[in-house]
């Protein structure tokens, strides 16, 4: 599995700067002012840094950018990275600078002369998020990720903040690993096993097998998995860091390890991308990991429905009617609209068992959300303005795109079935909304709920500032912040 990069903190000491190998990074303000570390570096390289700054080397740079000088004379380092930051840098500028340092580092260790820069952990987070590569299945050419050494005047004050930062990065990296993993490796059983391993972090993890799911009446979930040789599972992960007895926040994830579409088979082109159809469950898992690592003072329960959607002689057919755990019956029109069938049972189970203070589900649910919002925003659906606005604020603060979509009775009507309580699809128009309406039928009155359709944001075809192309880990940062801002005890 991929490793989060090592971030260490040492005492700021300009005397040893000339001997630093790898890459040396120093701070220059957008106006071109050299901070103490940069001034020392400038002396060692006989004024080359000042000449670059004065010679318009930073002309096009803005706060958060990095400009590099290669093979600077007078330094042992291979490169001098000039980090453009004002004295009072924002979180965004610091994260962006960290990500850029990581992106240009290659495999070299970066020693960052932070001096007395405040909130340097934000820069470390940007660095850690960007240093990711999924190379587990390459026999050669696996990338070595760069490490970050932060030279700071008060190293001891940074420890706690850096640990929190690394908890976030580790959660994001776990989500990315799970989403990147091919379906022959990340089978339903392997997925559950990886979640059970998180018991070591203090999470309480239970795996419900097919017999138990049958007993609970989760027929819609089981019907999706019945065409696969891999057994369906529901995994429950509890983090009880809050006040004993306080209702938890429930995070529910779609974990379809591979979505062929079933009997309503998908076209061959691009089907390989459906290894990411467990992205919702992957995000729930990564978030639970982060919460445990940073010992969040909140009660949060993560529940994931893990299945594989395959065509076989035993698979569900269009026209079949199945009964959900809630008791409502569903006419299957299209076996490729399987995510909602998995989620509706897990949502119902989550509410029956935990009486949660709120429910947030995440799912790579519809192709239609990609048509509507592209890869820049997840679709946000909610029955409650308060929890919804809290989430949108958390997502905005973390730079994770999220856009609210409507719900309403007119959309819900599209799910009417002539022979059962509802159909599993509502037609092509507003496909993401009718999918959300389907889910809302399984939310009890008065339970604040958010549905996040992450089909467009869970995996991207070109790199972003904070992730190489592929799985992004979208949502871990926003959910962790939401928990911190709204659910953690003072
Ligand atoms: N897993 C897909 C949605 C998806 C599409 C995720 C592209 C990521 C990228 C989902 O199960 C699905 O197949 N949805 C159908 C629903 C339709 C049959 C109503 C879709 O979007 O086409
Ligand atoms: Mn599908
Ligand atoms: Zn799917």
XYZ file of C-alpha atoms and ligand atoms in Angstrom:
514
model
C 0.000 0.000 0.000
C 1.131 3.536 -0.580
C 2.861 5.302 2.251
C 2.171 8.784 3.470
C 5.372 10.812 3.127
C 7.533 11.311 6.192
C 7.264 14.796 7.642
C 9.757 15.653 10.343
C 10.515 18.806 12.273
C 13.997 19.998 13.219
C 15.434 23.077 14.905
C 15.886 26.015 12.518
C 19.643 26.510 12.060
C 21.057 28.544 9.190
C 24.613 27.338 9.933
C 23.975 23.895 8.434
C 22.016 25.091 5.403
C 24.954 24.878 3.028
C 25.276 21.150 3.741
C 21.622 20.250 3.158
C 21.342 17.736 0.341
C 18.224 17.028 -1.702
C 16.286 20.262 -2.134
C 16.381 23.360 0.038
C 13.275 25.543 0.258
C 13.179 29.126 1.541
C 10.536 31.844 1.828
C 10.339 35.039 -0.203
C 7.336 37.360 0.042
C 5.313 38.194 -3.086
C 6.930 41.662 -2.908
C 10.367 40.052 -3.088
C 11.425 40.347 0.580
C 13.782 37.591 1.699
C 13.040 36.086 5.117
C 15.957 35.095 7.434
C 16.329 31.618 5.878
C 16.260 33.053 2.379
C 18.839 35.705 3.308
C 21.240 33.026 4.545
C 20.679 30.949 1.428
C 21.317 34.057 -0.650
C 24.648 34.658 1.118
C 25.709 31.035 0.554
C 24.895 31.180 -3.137
C 26.638 34.534 -3.488
C 23.583 36.618 -4.203
C 22.035 34.398 -6.874
C 18.682 34.347 -5.079
C 18.500 38.133 -4.776
C 19.495 38.491 -8.419
C 16.702 36.144 -9.415
C 14.158 38.030 -7.327
C 15.276 41.408 -8.590
C 15.580 40.162 -12.145
C 11.863 39.557 -12.304
C 12.247 35.861 -11.427
C 9.117 36.198 -9.314
C 7.269 38.477 -11.688
C 4.601 35.981 -12.582
C 4.564 34.221 -9.216
C 1.783 34.702 -6.722
C 1.424 33.700 -3.093
C 1.516 29.916 -2.817
C 3.722 29.431 -5.881
C 7.185 27.889 -5.916
C 9.995 29.008 -8.238
C 13.103 26.820 -8.431
C 16.797 27.532 -9.014
C 18.668 24.414 -10.154
C 22.150 23.439 -8.989
C 22.757 26.663 -7.034
C 26.480 27.375 -6.584
C 27.560 27.459 -2.937
C 24.875 24.981 -1.773
C 25.052 21.202 -1.532
C 21.348 21.041 -2.456
C 20.321 20.114 -5.998
C 17.811 22.919 -6.081
C 16.799 25.989 -4.166
C 13.007 26.183 -4.089
C 11.734 29.701 -3.541
C 8.386 29.505 -1.769
C 6.367 32.653 -2.363
C 4.459 33.453 0.831
C 3.372 36.630 2.608
C 3.928 36.971 6.358
C 0.285 36.182 7.060
C -0.332 33.410 4.580
C -3.781 31.881 4.247
C -4.461 28.166 4.633
C -5.008 27.963 0.887
C -1.672 29.622 0.085
C 0.189 27.394 2.527
C -1.396 24.185 1.231
C -0.793 25.236 -2.345
C 2.883 25.952 -1.609
C 3.262 22.547 0.042
C 1.635 20.789 -2.896
C 3.920 22.579 -5.359
C 7.005 21.698 -3.343
C 5.942 18.045 -3.478
C 5.146 18.203 -7.176
C 8.636 19.481 -8.071
C 10.467 17.325 -5.518
C 10.517 14.094 -7.507
C 12.122 11.650 -5.110
C 14.269 14.192 -3.275
C 13.880 15.162 0.353
C 12.807 18.787 0.738
C 14.236 20.756 3.662
C 11.987 23.750 4.222
C 13.495 26.659 6.156
C 10.264 27.748 7.824
C 11.853 30.037 10.427
C 8.960 31.199 12.575
C 6.272 30.820 9.875
C 2.893 30.272 11.576
C 0.532 27.428 10.571
C 3.309 25.577 8.835
C 1.238 22.378 9.260
C -0.986 23.601 6.422
C 2.024 23.570 4.131
C 2.873 20.071 5.365
C -0.666 18.940 4.552
C -0.460 20.262 0.989
C 2.856 18.456 0.624
C 1.511 15.184 2.007
C -1.657 15.289 -0.095
C 0.264 15.835 -3.328
C 2.867 13.134 -2.623
C 0.910 10.129 -3.731
C 1.462 7.431 -6.252
C -0.350 4.125 -6.645
C 2.404 1.767 -7.710
C 1.496 -1.418 -5.867
C 1.099 -3.418 -9.052
C 4.161 -2.201 -10.929
C 7.058 -4.623 -10.790
C 9.484 -1.843 -11.684
C 9.464 1.962 -11.687
C 7.629 2.346 -8.390
C 8.051 5.958 -7.334
C 9.823 6.863 -4.116
C 7.863 9.649 -2.491
C 9.701 12.727 -1.275
C 10.031 13.456 2.434
C 9.626 16.863 4.042
C 11.901 18.229 6.754
C 10.585 21.401 8.353
C 13.249 23.552 9.997
C 11.409 25.717 12.506
C 12.363 28.015 15.377
C 9.907 26.337 17.743
C 9.805 22.718 16.607
C 8.151 21.446 19.809
C 5.061 23.630 19.279
C 4.375 22.001 15.892
C 4.113 18.377 16.910
C 0.377 18.196 17.655
C -0.615 20.186 14.580
C 1.585 18.069 12.316
C 0.087 14.872 13.746
C -3.423 16.135 12.920
C -2.266 17.049 9.451
C -0.841 13.603 8.860
C -4.071 12.025 10.112
C -5.888 13.883 7.345
C -3.377 12.863 4.694
C -3.454 9.234 5.819
C -7.232 9.129 5.559
C -7.128 10.655 2.079
C -4.403 8.235 1.004
C -6.362 5.274 2.309
C -9.394 6.342 0.280
C -7.231 6.763 -2.810
C -5.646 3.329 -2.338
C -9.037 1.650 -2.002
C -10.460 3.465 -5.031
C -7.374 2.726 -7.164
C -7.249 -0.963 -6.320
C -8.453 -3.304 -9.098
C -11.519 -5.417 -8.383
C -9.701 -8.757 -8.537
C -7.573 -7.541 -5.627
C -10.167 -5.504 -3.737
C -12.821 -8.194 -3.622
C -15.689 -7.766 -1.195
C -13.838 -9.958 1.309
C -10.546 -8.104 0.920
C -12.324 -4.759 1.335
C -13.934 -5.922 4.564
C -10.586 -7.286 5.797
C -8.893 -3.940 5.239
C -11.590 -2.259 7.294
C -11.259 -4.816 10.090
C -7.550 -3.921 10.263
C -8.579 -0.456 11.420
C -9.524 -1.988 14.772
C -5.884 -1.375 15.654
C -6.639 2.351 15.644
C -9.367 2.005 18.270
C -12.302 1.688 15.884
C -14.904 -0.945 16.653
C -15.425 -2.869 13.414
C -18.084 -5.499 12.690
C -18.623 -7.421 9.465
C -22.164 -8.623 8.721
C -22.173 -11.632 6.376
C -24.873 -12.731 3.920
C -26.713 -14.863 6.486
C -26.937 -11.928 8.868
C -28.032 -9.578 6.073
C -30.707 -12.085 5.041
C -31.855 -12.276 8.657
C -32.122 -8.471 8.768
C -34.140 -8.491 5.560
C -31.658 -6.555 3.429
C -33.014 -8.105 0.235
C -32.383 -5.124 -2.055
C -28.688 -5.051 -1.108
C -28.389 -8.819 -1.418
C -30.149 -8.808 -4.791
C -27.341 -6.665 -6.247
C -24.655 -9.074 -5.087
C -26.441 -12.308 -5.922
C -24.909 -12.541 -9.412
C -21.375 -12.426 -8.016
C -19.242 -15.184 -6.514
C -17.949 -12.643 -4.001
C -20.164 -12.518 -0.921
C -21.999 -9.295 -0.067
C -21.163 -7.653 3.236
C -22.042 -4.707 5.405
C -19.232 -3.344 7.556
C -19.952 -1.155 10.574
C -17.142 1.006 11.959
C -17.776 2.843 15.210
C -15.671 5.678 16.567
C -16.898 6.639 20.015
C -14.699 9.578 20.897
C -17.574 11.756 22.088
C -19.879 11.794 25.087
C -21.169 8.336 25.923
C -24.773 7.964 24.819
C -24.750 10.938 22.432
C -26.426 10.086 19.121
C -23.735 9.555 16.477
C -23.338 11.051 13.042
C -23.768 8.203 10.541
C -21.670 8.053 7.353
C -23.004 5.575 4.812
C -21.082 4.501 1.712
C -21.789 2.700 -1.564
C -19.181 -0.015 -1.934
C -19.721 -1.667 -5.305
C -16.267 -3.200 -5.862
C -17.079 -3.590 -9.552
C -20.130 -2.450 -11.488
C -20.629 -4.322 -14.772
C -24.234 -3.107 -14.794
C -25.422 -6.679 -14.229
C -27.919 -8.071 -16.764
C -28.427 -4.453 -17.957
C -24.771 -4.743 -18.965
C -22.673 -1.613 -19.448
C -20.896 -1.016 -22.789
C -17.307 -2.340 -22.912
C -15.620 1.027 -23.481
C -14.529 2.465 -20.169
C -16.024 -0.320 -18.102
C -12.645 -0.760 -16.425
C -13.280 2.523 -14.605
C -15.997 0.836 -12.593
C -13.350 -0.386 -10.139
C -13.959 3.024 -8.543
C -17.624 2.309 -7.848
C -16.802 1.722 -4.197
C -15.666 5.345 -3.869
C -18.387 6.240 -1.377
C -17.398 3.394 0.919
C -13.742 4.283 0.358
C -14.382 7.839 1.508
C -16.272 6.648 4.580
C -13.340 4.347 5.405
C -10.736 7.089 4.912
C -12.751 9.507 7.036
C -13.084 6.962 9.859
C -9.328 6.419 9.685
C -8.676 10.142 9.969
C -11.114 10.547 12.872
C -9.469 7.676 14.745
C -5.930 8.905 14.046
C -6.717 12.399 15.242
C -8.811 11.036 18.118
C -11.863 13.111 17.259
C -14.042 13.947 20.269
C -17.226 12.844 18.552
C -19.357 9.760 18.036
C -19.339 8.802 14.389
C -20.410 5.517 12.840
C -19.422 4.482 9.321
C -21.502 1.881 7.517
C -20.631 0.529 4.090
C -22.507 -1.856 1.810
C -19.942 -3.950 -0.063
C -21.150 -5.896 -3.101
C -20.184 -6.752 -6.667
C -22.648 -6.183 -9.527
C -22.167 -9.061 -11.994
C -24.329 -10.734 -14.640
C -24.813 -14.457 -14.104
C -27.455 -17.173 -14.110
C -28.193 -16.116 -10.572
C -28.254 -12.337 -11.126
C -31.352 -10.176 -10.622
C -33.297 -9.412 -13.788
C -35.115 -6.339 -15.024
C -38.710 -6.921 -13.958
C -37.837 -8.624 -10.669
C -39.463 -7.263 -7.521
C -37.444 -7.227 -4.312
C -38.325 -6.218 -0.776
C -36.147 -3.794 1.165
C -35.341 -4.040 4.866
C -37.753 -1.158 5.415
C -40.511 -3.305 3.904
C -41.065 -1.302 0.729
C -40.915 -3.272 -2.511
C -38.869 -2.238 -5.539
C -39.440 -3.150 -9.168
C -36.049 -3.491 -10.834
C -36.181 -1.795 -14.222
C -32.444 -1.497 -14.771
C -29.930 -3.639 -12.887
C -27.307 -0.934 -13.512
C -29.112 1.364 -11.065
C -27.697 -0.806 -8.267
C -26.111 1.734 -5.931
C -29.437 2.938 -4.587
C -30.481 -0.671 -3.933
C -27.404 -1.149 -1.785
C -27.707 2.168 0.010
C -31.413 1.995 0.836
C -30.935 -1.046 3.055
C -27.806 0.314 4.729
C -29.485 3.688 5.304
C -32.457 1.992 6.918
C -30.257 -0.238 9.060
C -28.186 2.783 10.175
C -31.291 4.627 11.380
C -32.906 1.598 13.053
C -29.811 0.613 14.953
C -28.113 3.924 15.787
C -30.865 6.574 15.812
C -28.247 8.952 14.434
C -28.193 12.740 14.887
C -27.624 13.004 11.146
C -26.956 10.787 8.145
C -24.565 11.531 5.286
C -24.333 9.058 2.441
C -21.665 9.063 -0.255
C -21.951 7.233 -3.549
C -20.635 7.157 -7.095
C -24.324 6.989 -7.894
C -25.033 8.436 -11.335
C -23.329 9.233 -14.610
C -25.821 12.087 -14.843
C -24.073 14.040 -12.078
C -20.930 14.101 -14.242
C -22.980 15.545 -17.101
C -24.409 18.172 -14.753
C -21.416 19.154 -12.627
C -18.367 17.649 -14.326
C -15.421 16.633 -12.189
C -15.292 19.885 -10.237
C -18.247 19.519 -7.864
C -20.026 16.702 -6.099
C -23.824 16.836 -6.128
C -25.246 17.667 -2.701
C -28.847 16.711 -1.877
C -30.420 17.330 1.501
C -33.691 17.462 3.406
C -32.297 19.906 5.990
C -30.807 23.361 5.348
C -28.838 23.454 8.590
C -26.783 20.297 8.140
C -26.508 21.020 4.414
C -25.102 24.498 4.938
C -22.689 23.192 7.544
C -21.431 20.647 5.053
C -21.176 23.153 2.199
C -19.178 25.495 4.451
C -16.816 22.674 5.446
C -16.327 21.636 1.821
C -15.645 25.237 0.765
C -13.118 25.697 3.569
C -11.302 22.564 2.404
C -11.412 23.457 -1.277
C -13.531 20.403 -2.122
C -16.130 21.291 -4.770
C -19.741 20.710 -3.697
C -22.933 22.076 -5.226
C -26.464 21.755 -3.864
C -29.104 20.199 -6.111
C -32.886 20.264 -5.685
C -35.277 17.617 -4.402
C -39.058 17.620 -4.668
C -42.308 15.724 -4.999
C -42.445 16.212 -8.772
C -39.218 14.234 -9.103
C -40.323 11.630 -6.603
C -43.400 10.854 -8.703
C -41.170 9.492 -11.468
C -40.451 6.467 -9.296
C -44.048 5.187 -9.375
C -44.331 1.520 -10.322
C -47.427 -0.261 -11.603
C -46.672 -3.421 -9.627
C -44.481 -2.476 -6.648
C -44.039 0.427 -4.200
C -41.465 2.016 -6.495
C -39.238 1.477 -9.513
C -35.453 1.653 -9.195
C -35.103 4.305 -11.916
C -36.984 7.493 -12.767
C -35.977 7.914 -16.416
C -33.229 9.956 -18.088
C -34.256 13.520 -17.179
C -32.816 14.627 -13.820
C -31.304 11.176 -13.322
C -29.213 12.250 -10.323
C -32.216 13.833 -8.618
C -34.548 10.866 -9.071
C -31.738 8.678 -7.683
C -31.599 10.957 -4.638
C -35.408 10.809 -4.346
C -35.166 7.038 -4.241
C -32.751 7.289 -1.304
C -34.899 9.857 0.497
C -37.734 7.331 0.639
C -35.538 5.454 3.094
C -34.845 8.424 5.371
C -37.106 8.683 8.404
C -39.011 11.896 9.058
C -36.971 14.402 11.030
C -33.588 12.807 10.401
C -31.224 15.403 8.893
C -29.717 13.809 5.805
C -27.262 14.626 3.041
C -26.662 12.551 -0.062
C -23.381 13.214 -1.873
C -23.185 11.985 -5.458
C -19.425 11.716 -5.972
C -19.365 9.944 -9.360
C -17.553 12.937 -10.915
C -15.132 13.814 -8.139
C -13.957 10.473 -6.735
C -11.594 9.906 -9.630
C -10.302 12.365 -12.234
C -8.577 11.954 -15.583
C -6.010 14.726 -15.063
C -4.127 15.768 -11.954
C -5.335 18.459 -9.565
C -3.120 20.705 -7.406
C -3.475 18.226 -4.532
C -3.613 14.873 -6.285
C -2.092 13.202 -9.300
C -4.605 11.891 -11.828
C -6.781 9.025 -10.614
C -8.485 8.735 -7.270
C -8.737 11.985 -5.312
C -9.964 11.094 -1.847
C -12.592 13.834 -2.234
C -14.657 14.315 0.908
C -12.322 13.117 3.658
C -11.144 16.655 4.451
C -14.643 18.166 4.327
C -16.170 15.432 6.488
C -13.387 15.600 9.044
C -13.844 19.364 9.253
C -17.618 19.031 9.519
C -17.176 16.622 12.426
C -14.683 18.981 14.058
C -16.815 22.099 13.630
C -20.267 20.659 14.404
C -20.003 17.405 16.334
C -16.926 17.570 18.539
C -17.322 18.453 22.201
C -15.600 21.664 23.215
N -21.791 3.393 -10.882
C -22.676 3.973 -11.810
C -22.552 5.487 -11.906
C -21.234 6.005 -12.411
C -21.082 6.335 -13.745
C -20.181 6.208 -11.558
C -19.889 6.825 -14.197
C -18.978 6.717 -12.018
C -18.835 7.024 -13.343
C -24.123 3.637 -11.420
O -24.302 2.441 -10.770
C -24.902 3.570 -12.691
O -24.627 2.697 -13.461
N -25.854 4.473 -12.858
C -26.645 4.503 -14.015
C -28.071 4.724 -13.586
C -29.077 4.532 -14.675
C -29.150 3.072 -15.083
C -30.405 5.014 -14.179
C -26.159 5.636 -14.904
O -25.733 6.658 -14.375
O -26.134 5.466 -16.104
Mn -24.538 0.816 -12.134
Zn -22.655 1.713 -9.739
